[in-house]
Coordinates of C-alpha atoms and ligand atoms in Angstrom, one line a residue:
X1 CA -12.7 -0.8 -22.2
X2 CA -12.7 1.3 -25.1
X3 CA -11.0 1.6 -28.2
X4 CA -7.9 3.8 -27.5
X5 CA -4.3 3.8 -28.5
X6 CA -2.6 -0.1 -28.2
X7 CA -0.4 0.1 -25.4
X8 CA 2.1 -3.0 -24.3
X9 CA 3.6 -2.9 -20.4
X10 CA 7.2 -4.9 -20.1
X11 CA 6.8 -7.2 -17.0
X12 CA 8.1 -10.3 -17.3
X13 CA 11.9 -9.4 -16.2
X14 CA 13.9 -11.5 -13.6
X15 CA 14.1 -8.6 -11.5
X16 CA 17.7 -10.2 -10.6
X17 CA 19.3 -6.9 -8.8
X18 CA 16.0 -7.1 -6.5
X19 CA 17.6 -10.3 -4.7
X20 CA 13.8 -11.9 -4.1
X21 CA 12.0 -14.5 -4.3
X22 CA 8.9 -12.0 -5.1
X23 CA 8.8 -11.2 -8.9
X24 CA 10.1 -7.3 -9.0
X25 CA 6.9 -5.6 -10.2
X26 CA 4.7 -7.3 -7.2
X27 CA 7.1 -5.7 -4.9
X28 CA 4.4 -3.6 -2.9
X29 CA 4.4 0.5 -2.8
X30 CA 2.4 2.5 -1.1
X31 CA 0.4 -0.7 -0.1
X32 CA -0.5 -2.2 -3.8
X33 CA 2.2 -4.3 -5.8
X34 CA 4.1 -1.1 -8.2
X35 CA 3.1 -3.0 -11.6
X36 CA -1.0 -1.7 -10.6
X37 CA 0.4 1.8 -10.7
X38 CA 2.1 1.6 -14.2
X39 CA -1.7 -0.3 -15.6
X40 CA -3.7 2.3 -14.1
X41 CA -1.9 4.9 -15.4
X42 CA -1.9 3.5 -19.0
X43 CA -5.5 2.5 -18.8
X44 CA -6.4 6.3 -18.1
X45 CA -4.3 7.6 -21.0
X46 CA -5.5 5.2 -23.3
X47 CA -8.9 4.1 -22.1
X48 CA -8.2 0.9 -23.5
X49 CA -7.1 -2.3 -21.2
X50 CA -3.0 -3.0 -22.1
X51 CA -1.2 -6.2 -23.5
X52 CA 1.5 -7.3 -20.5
X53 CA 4.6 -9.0 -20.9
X54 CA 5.1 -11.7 -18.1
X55 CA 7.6 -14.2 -17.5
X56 CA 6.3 -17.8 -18.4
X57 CA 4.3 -19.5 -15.8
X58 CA 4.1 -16.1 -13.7
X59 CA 0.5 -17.2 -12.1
X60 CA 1.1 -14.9 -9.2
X61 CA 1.3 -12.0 -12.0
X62 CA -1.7 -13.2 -13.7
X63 CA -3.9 -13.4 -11.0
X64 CA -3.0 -10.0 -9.8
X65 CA -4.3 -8.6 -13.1
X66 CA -7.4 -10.3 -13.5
X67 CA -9.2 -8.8 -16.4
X68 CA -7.6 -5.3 -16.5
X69 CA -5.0 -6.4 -18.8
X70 CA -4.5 -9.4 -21.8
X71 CA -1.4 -11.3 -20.3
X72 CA 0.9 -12.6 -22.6
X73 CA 3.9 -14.8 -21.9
X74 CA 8.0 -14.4 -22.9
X75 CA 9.7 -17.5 -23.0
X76 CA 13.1 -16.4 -21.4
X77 CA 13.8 -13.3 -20.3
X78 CA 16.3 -11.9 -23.2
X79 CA 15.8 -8.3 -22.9
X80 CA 13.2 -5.7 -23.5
X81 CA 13.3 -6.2 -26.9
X82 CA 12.5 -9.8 -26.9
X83 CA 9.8 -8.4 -24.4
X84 CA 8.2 -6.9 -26.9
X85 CA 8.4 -9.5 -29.7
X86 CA 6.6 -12.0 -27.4
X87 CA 3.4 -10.0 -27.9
X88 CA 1.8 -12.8 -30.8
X89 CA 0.5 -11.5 -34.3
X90 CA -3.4 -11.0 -33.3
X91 CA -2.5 -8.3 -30.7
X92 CA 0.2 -6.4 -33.2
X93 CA -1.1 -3.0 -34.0
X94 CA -0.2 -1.5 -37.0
X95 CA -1.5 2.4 -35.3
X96 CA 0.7 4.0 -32.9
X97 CA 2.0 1.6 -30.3
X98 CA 1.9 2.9 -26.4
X99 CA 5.0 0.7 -24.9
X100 CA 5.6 1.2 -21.3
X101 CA 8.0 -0.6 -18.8
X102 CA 6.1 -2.3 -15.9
X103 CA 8.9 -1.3 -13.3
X104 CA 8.5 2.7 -13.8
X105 CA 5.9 2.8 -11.1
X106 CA 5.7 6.9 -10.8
X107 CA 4.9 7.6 -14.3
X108 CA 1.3 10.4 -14.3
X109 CA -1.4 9.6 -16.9
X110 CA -1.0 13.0 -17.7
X111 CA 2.5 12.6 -19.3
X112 CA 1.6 9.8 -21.3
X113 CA -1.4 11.4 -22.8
X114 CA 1.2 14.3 -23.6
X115 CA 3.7 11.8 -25.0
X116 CA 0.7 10.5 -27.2
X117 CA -0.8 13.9 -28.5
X118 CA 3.5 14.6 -29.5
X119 CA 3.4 11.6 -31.9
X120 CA 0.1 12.1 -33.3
X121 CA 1.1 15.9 -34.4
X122 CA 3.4 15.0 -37.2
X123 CA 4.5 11.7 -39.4
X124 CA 7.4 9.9 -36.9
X125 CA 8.6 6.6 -36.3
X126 CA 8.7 6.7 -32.7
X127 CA 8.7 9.4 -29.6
X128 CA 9.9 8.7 -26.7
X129 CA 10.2 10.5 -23.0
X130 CA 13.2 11.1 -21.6
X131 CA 14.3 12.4 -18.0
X132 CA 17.0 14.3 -16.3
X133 CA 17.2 12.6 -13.0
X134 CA 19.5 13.4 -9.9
X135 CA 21.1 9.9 -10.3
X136 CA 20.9 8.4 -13.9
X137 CA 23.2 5.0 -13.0
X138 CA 21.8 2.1 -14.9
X139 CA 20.1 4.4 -17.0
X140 CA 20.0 4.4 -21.1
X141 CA 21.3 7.7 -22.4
X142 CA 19.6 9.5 -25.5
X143 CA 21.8 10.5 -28.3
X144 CA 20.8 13.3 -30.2
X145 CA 21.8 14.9 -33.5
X146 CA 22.3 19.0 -33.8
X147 CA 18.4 19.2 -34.8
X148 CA 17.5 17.6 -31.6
X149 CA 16.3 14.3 -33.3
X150 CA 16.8 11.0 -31.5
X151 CA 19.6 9.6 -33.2
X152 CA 20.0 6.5 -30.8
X153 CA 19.6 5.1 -27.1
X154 CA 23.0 3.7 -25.6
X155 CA 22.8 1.7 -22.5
X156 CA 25.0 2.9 -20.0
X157 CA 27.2 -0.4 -19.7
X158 CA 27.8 0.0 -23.4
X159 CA 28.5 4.0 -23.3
X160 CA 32.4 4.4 -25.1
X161 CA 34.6 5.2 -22.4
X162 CA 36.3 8.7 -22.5
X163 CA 33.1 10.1 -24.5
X164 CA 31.1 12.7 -22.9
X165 CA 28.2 11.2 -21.1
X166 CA 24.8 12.2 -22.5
X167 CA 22.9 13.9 -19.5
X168 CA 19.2 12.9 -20.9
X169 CA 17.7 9.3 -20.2
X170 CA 15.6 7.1 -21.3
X171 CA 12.1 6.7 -19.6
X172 CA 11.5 3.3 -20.9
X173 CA 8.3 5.0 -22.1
X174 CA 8.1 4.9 -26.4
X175 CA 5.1 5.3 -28.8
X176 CA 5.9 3.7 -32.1
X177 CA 4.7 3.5 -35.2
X178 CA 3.4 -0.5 -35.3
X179 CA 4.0 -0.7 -38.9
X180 CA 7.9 0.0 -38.3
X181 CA 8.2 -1.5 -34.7
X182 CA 6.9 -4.8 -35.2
X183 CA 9.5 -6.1 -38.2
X184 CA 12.2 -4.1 -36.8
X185 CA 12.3 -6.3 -33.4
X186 CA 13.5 -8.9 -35.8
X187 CA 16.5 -7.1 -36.6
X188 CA 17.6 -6.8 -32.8
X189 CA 21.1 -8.4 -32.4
X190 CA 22.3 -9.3 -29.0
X191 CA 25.8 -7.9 -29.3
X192 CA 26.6 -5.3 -26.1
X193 CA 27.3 -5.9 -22.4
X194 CA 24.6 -8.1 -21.1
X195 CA 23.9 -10.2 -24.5
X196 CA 20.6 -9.5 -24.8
X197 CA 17.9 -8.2 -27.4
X198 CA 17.8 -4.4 -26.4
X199 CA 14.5 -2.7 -27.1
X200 CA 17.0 0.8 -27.3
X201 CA 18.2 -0.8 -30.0
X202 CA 15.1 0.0 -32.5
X203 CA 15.5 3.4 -32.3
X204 CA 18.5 3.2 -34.4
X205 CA 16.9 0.9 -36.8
X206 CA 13.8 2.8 -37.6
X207 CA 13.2 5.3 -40.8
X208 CA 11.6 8.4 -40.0
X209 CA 11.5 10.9 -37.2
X210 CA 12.2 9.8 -34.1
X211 CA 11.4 12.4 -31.2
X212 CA 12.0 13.0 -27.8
X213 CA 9.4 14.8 -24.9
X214 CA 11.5 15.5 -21.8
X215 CA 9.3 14.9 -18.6
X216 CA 9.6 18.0 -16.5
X217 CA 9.4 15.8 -13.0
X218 CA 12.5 13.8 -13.1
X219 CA 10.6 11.5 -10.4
X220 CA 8.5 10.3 -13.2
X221 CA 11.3 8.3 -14.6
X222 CA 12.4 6.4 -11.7
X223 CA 12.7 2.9 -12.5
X224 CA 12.4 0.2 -9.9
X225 CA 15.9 -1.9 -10.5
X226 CA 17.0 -2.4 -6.5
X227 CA 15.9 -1.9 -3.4
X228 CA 17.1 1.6 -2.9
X229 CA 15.5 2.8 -5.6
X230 CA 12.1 1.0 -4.3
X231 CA 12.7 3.2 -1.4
X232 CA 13.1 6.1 -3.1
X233 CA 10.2 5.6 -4.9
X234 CA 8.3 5.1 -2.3
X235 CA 9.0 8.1 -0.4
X236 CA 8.2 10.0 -3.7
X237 CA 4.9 8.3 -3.7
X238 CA 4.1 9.4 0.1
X239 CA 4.9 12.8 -0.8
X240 CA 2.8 12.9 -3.7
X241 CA -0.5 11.3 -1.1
X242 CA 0.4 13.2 1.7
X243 CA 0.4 16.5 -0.4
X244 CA -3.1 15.2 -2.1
X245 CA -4.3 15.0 1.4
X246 CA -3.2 18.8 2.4
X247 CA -4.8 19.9 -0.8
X248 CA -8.0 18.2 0.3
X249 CA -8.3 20.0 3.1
X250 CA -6.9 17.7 5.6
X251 CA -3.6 19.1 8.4
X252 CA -0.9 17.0 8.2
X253 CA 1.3 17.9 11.2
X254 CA 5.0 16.3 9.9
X255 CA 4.7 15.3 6.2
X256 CA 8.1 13.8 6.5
X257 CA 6.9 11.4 9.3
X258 CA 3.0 10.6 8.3
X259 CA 3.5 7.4 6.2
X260 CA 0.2 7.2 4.1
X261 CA -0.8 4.2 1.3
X262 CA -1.9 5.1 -2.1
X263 CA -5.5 4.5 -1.5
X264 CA -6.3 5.9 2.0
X265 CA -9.0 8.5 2.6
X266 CA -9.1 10.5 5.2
X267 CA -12.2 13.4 5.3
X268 CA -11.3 18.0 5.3
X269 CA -10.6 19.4 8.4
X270 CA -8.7 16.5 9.8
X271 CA -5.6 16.3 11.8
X272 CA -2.7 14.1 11.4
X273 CA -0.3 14.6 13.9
X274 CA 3.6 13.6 14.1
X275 CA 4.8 9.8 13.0
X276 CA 1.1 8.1 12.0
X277 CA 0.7 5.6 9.6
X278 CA -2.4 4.9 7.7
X279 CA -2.4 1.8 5.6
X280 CA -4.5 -0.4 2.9
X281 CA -7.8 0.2 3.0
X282 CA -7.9 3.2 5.5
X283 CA -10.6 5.3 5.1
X284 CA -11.5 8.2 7.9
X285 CA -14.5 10.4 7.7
X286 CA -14.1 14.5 8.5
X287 CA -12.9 16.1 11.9
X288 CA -10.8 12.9 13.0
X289 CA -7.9 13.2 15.0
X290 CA -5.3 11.0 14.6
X291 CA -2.0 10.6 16.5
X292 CA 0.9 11.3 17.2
X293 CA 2.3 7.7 16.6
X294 CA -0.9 5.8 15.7
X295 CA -0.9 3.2 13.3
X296 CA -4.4 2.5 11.4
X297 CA -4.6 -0.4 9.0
X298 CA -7.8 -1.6 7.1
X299 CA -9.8 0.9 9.4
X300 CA -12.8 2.1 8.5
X301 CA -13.9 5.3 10.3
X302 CA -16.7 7.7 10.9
X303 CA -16.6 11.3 11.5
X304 CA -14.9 12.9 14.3
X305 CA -12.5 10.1 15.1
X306 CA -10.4 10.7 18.0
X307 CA -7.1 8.2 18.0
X308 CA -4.2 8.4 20.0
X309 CA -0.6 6.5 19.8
X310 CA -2.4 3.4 19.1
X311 CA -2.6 0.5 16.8
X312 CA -6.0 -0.8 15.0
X313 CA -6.5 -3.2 12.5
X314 CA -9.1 -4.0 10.1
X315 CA -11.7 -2.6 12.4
X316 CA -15.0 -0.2 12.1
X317 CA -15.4 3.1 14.0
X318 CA -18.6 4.8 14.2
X319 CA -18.7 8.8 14.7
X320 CA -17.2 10.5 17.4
X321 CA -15.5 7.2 18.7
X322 CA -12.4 8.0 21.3
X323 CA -9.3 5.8 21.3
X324 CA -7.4 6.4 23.7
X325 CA -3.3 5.9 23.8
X326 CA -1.8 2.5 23.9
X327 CA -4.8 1.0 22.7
X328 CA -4.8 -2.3 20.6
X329 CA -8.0 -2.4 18.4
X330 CA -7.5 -6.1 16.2
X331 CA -9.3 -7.5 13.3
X332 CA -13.4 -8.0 13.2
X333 CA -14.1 -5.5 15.6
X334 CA -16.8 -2.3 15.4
X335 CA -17.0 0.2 17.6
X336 CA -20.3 2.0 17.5
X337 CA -20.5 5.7 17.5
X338 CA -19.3 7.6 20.3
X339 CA -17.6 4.7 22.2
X340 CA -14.9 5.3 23.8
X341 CA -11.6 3.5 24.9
X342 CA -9.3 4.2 27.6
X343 CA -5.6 4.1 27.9
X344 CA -3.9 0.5 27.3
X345 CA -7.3 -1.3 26.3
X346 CA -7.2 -4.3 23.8
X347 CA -10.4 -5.3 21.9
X348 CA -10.2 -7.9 19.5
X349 CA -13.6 -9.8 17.2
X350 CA -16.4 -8.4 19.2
X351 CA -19.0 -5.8 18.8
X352 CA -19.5 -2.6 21.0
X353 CA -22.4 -0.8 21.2
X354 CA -23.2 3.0 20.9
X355 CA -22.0 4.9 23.4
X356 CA -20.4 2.3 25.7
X357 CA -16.9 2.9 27.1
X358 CA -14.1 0.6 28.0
X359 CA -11.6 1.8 30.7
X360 CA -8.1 1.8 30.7
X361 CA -6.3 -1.9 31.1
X362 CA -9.6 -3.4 30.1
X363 CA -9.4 -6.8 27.7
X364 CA -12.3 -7.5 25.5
X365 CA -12.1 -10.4 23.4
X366 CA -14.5 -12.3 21.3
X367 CA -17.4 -10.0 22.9
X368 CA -20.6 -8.4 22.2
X369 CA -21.1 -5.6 24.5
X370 CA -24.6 -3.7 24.3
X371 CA -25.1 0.2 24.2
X372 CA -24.1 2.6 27.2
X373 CA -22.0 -0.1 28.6
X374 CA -19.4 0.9 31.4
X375 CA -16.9 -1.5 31.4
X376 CA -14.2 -0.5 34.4
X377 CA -10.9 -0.7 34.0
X378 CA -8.9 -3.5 34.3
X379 CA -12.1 -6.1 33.2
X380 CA -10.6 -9.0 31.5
X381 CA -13.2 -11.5 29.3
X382 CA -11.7 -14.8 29.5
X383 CA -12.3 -16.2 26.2
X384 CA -9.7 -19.2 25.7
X385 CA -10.2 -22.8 28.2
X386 CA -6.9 -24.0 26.4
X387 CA -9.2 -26.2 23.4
X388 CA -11.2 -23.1 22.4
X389 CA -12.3 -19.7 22.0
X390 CA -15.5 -18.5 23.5
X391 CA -17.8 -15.5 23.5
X392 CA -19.1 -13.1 26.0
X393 CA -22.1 -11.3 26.2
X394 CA -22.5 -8.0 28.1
X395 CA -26.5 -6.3 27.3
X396 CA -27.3 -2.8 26.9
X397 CA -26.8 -0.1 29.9
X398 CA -24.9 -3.0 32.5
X399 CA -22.2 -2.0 34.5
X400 CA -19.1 -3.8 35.3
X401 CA -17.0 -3.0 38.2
X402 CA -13.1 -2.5 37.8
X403 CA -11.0 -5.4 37.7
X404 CA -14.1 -7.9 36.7
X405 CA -13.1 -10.9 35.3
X406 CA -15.8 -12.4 33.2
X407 CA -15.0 -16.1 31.8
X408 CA -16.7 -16.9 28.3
X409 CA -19.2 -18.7 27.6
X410 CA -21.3 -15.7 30.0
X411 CA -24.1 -13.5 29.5
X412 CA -24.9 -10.6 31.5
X413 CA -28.6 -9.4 31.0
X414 CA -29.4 -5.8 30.2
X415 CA -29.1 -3.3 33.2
X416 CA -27.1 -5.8 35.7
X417 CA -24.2 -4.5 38.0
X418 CA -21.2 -6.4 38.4
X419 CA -19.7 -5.6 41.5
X420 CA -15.7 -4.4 41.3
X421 CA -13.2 -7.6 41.5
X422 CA -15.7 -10.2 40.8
X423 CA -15.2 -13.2 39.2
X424 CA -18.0 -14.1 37.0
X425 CA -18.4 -17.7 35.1
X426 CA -22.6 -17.4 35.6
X427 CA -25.2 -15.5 33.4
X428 CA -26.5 -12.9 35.4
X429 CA -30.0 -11.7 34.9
X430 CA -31.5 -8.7 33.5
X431 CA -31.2 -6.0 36.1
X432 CA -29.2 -8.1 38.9
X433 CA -26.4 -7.5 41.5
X434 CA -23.4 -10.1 40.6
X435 CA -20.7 -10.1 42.9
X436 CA -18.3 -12.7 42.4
X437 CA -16.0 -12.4 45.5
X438 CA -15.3 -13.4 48.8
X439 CA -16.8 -10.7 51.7
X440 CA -14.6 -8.5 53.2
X441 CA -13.6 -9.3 56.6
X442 CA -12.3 -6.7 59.5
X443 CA -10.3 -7.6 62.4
X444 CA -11.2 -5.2 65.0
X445 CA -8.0 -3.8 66.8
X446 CA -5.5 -6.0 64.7
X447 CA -3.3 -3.2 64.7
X448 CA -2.4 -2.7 67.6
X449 CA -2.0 -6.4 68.5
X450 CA 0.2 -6.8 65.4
X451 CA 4.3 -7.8 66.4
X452 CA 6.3 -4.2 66.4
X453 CA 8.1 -3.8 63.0
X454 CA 12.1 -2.9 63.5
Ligands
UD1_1 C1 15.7 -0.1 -19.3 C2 16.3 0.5 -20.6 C3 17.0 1.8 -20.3 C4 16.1 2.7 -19.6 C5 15.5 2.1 -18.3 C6 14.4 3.0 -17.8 C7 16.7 -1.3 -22.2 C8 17.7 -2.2 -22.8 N1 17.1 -0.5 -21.3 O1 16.8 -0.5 -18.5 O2 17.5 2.4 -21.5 O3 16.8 3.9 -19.2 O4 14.9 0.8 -18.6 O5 13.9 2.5 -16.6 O6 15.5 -1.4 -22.5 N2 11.7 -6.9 -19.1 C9 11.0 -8.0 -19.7 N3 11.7 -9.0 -20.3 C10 13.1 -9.0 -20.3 C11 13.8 -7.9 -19.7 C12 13.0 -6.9 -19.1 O7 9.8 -8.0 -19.7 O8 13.7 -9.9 -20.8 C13 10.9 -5.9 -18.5 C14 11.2 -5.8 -17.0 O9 10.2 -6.5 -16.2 C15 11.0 -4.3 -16.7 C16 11.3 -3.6 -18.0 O10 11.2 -4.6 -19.0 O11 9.7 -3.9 -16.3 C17 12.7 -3.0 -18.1 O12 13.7 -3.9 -17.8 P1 14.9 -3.6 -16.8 O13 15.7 -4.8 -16.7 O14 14.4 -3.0 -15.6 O15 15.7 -2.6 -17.7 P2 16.6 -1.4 -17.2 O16 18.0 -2.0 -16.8 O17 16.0 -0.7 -16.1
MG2 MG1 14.3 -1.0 -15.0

């Protein structure tokens, strides 16, 4: 990436008030771990990949980064400060230094850009963002002097008692000037509540200016410390997708109850309807239909989508395709365009060609069904004999009968007719008749003959 500011991200906390076994800035929002929101959102105000602080031996955090970030490695997890004196000589910047805590998920480009432009407009030693949030607990409060200049940070377990509280907090956000920051972290003493090396602390210990920007969405502050501030942020984060998603020209029915990841797309002039979920990957083309109650993850879909309250899974769906309600649609399948799925159908690894339509009950599993396909309802392909999985074969334009039941390995050729209730473990030609059944038999007069009922 480019040359832009040098910016650190703080990552390598124990995340201890989490109570997991999952380091805290893997913990997933809005589908993707929170830590890949705080690096994108540095990368795009600096244009420059960031330095990140993780705990020693953190693979799982490493991996996740790749090459989007230079990883570098605290020993012990002593405090933000210490945080920030892991980063080694080489990658010190004497410029100004972007340095931005790796739990503080909600944080806009925009305002980190803005924080950036306020320290390059005069000579300072730092500026920092600060927040007004609903509920400040565990937050560090900003002490000012009459001319509004930073004077210190005080952590809240360290705030005097019976001193008015300050009502401004610390973001966690801080552009420095490197030539101060970096032999000031050396002065850090570890002498407050929790004993560690408080990055707060080099406010106090800087010369020069140090200035505040005050965020004007409080959400942007929101630090990720414990669960129910995970959940909080998280149903910021919907909010802020769900509105995208109105503002793209898509109806969302119930905000409050459409749960929607970060990086779903979903085309103008759809509808979302009441209690839907669209996860992961989820991308929908324009004029779908979606809901109420479905739940879409991993789907890829076409234009003019038509799901009802059903469940699908890392499937494709070509235009115009109709699901109907109750319907499970698993991984590895695609439904070409305009197909069509009844009420309660399950298809699971199998292709479906154009046009073809699969009745309500119907089971299709480990299949490849041709184009214009009627498949009746209640048709079950056996694919499992207890050892393994097999696959079934249906060609283009065949018809089978309700309640069919066809057992894998099969094939049935192109244009054959499977007769209703038939029990099929044969190939059947091109163009043929199957019926797999035993004839019907009348008794003539059985009625009558039959003992009288009480
Ligand atoms: C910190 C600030 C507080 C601020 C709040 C904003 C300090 C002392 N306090 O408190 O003023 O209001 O953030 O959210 O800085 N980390 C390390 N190594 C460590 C400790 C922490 O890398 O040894 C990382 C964490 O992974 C985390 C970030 O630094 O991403 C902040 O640490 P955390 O423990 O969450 O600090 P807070 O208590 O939230
Ligand atoms: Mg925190």
């Amino acid at each position: 990436m480019g040359d832009g500011p040098h910016a650190v991200i703080l990552a390598a906390g124990q995340g201890k008030r989490m109570r997991s076994a999952l380091p805290k800035v893997l913990h997933p929002l809005g589908g993707r771990p929170l830590l890949l929101y705080v690096v994108d959102a540095v990368r795009s105000a600096t244009g420059s990949a960031p330095v990140v602080v993780i705990a020693r031996g953190d693979t799982a955090v490493r991996d996740l980064l790749g090459d989007v970030a230079t990883c570098v490695q605290q020993e012990t997890a002593m405090g933000t400060g210490d945080a920030l004196r892991s980063v080694p000589e080489p990658l010190r910047d004497s410029g100004p230094v972007l340095v931005v805590h790796g739990d503080s998920p909600l944080l806009r480009p925009e305002t980190l850009q803005r924080l950036l432009a306020a320290h390059a407009s005069s000579p300072r030693a730092c500026t920092l963002l600060l927040g007004i949030p609903a509920d400040p607990s565990g937050m560090g409060r900003v002490v000012r002097d009459a001319a509004g200049h930073v004077l210190r940070i005080v952590e809240e377990a360290d705030l005097p008692p019976g001193e008015a509280v300050p009502l401004e907090c610390n973001a966690g956000v801080y552009v420095f000037d490197g030539a101060q920051l970096w032999p000031a972290l050396d002065r850090l003493r570890t002498a407050n509540a929790q004993s560690e090396y408080y990055l707060t602390d080099v406010v106090a210990l800087l010369t020069g200016p140090v200035e505040a920007v005050v965020v004007p969405d409080p959400d942007e502050v929101l630090g990720i410390n414990d669960r129910r501030q995970l959940a909080a942020a998280e149903a910021v984060l919907r909010r802020r997708t769900v509105d995208a998603l109105m503002l793209a020209g898509v109806t969302v029915e119930d905000p409050v109850t459409t749960y929607v990841d970060a990086g779903v797309v979903v085309g103008r002039d759809s509808v979302i309807h009441a209690m839907t979920t669209l996860r992961g990957a989820t991308r929908l083309g324009a004029g779908c239909e979606i809901g109420p109650m479905a739940i879409l993850t991993d789907v890829r879909g076409g234009d003019g989508v038509v799901v009802g309250s059903s469940h699908l899974e890392r499937c494709e769906l070509g235009d115009g395709v109709l699901v109907g309600s109750y319907c499970r649609v698993r991984p590895n399948t695609v439904l070409a365009s305009g197909v069509e799925l009844g009420t309660h159908a399950e298809v699971k690894n199998s292709t479906v060609g154009a046009g073809t339509r699969i009745s309500h009950f119907s089971c299709v599993l480990d299949s490849d069904v041709g184009e214009a396909v009627n498949i009746g309802a209640g048709t079950v392909t056996c694919n499992y004999d207890g050892d393994a999985k097999h696959r079934t074969t249906i060609g283009n334009r065949v018809f089978v009968g309700t309640n069919s039941t066809l057992v894998a390995p099969v094939r049935l050729g192109d244009g054959s007719y499977i007769g209703a209730g038939s029990f099929i473990d044969q190939d059947v030609p091109a163009g043929a008749l199957a019926l797999g059944r035993s004839r019907q038999r009348n008794v003539e007069g059985w009625s009558a003959r039959r003992p009288l009922r009480s």
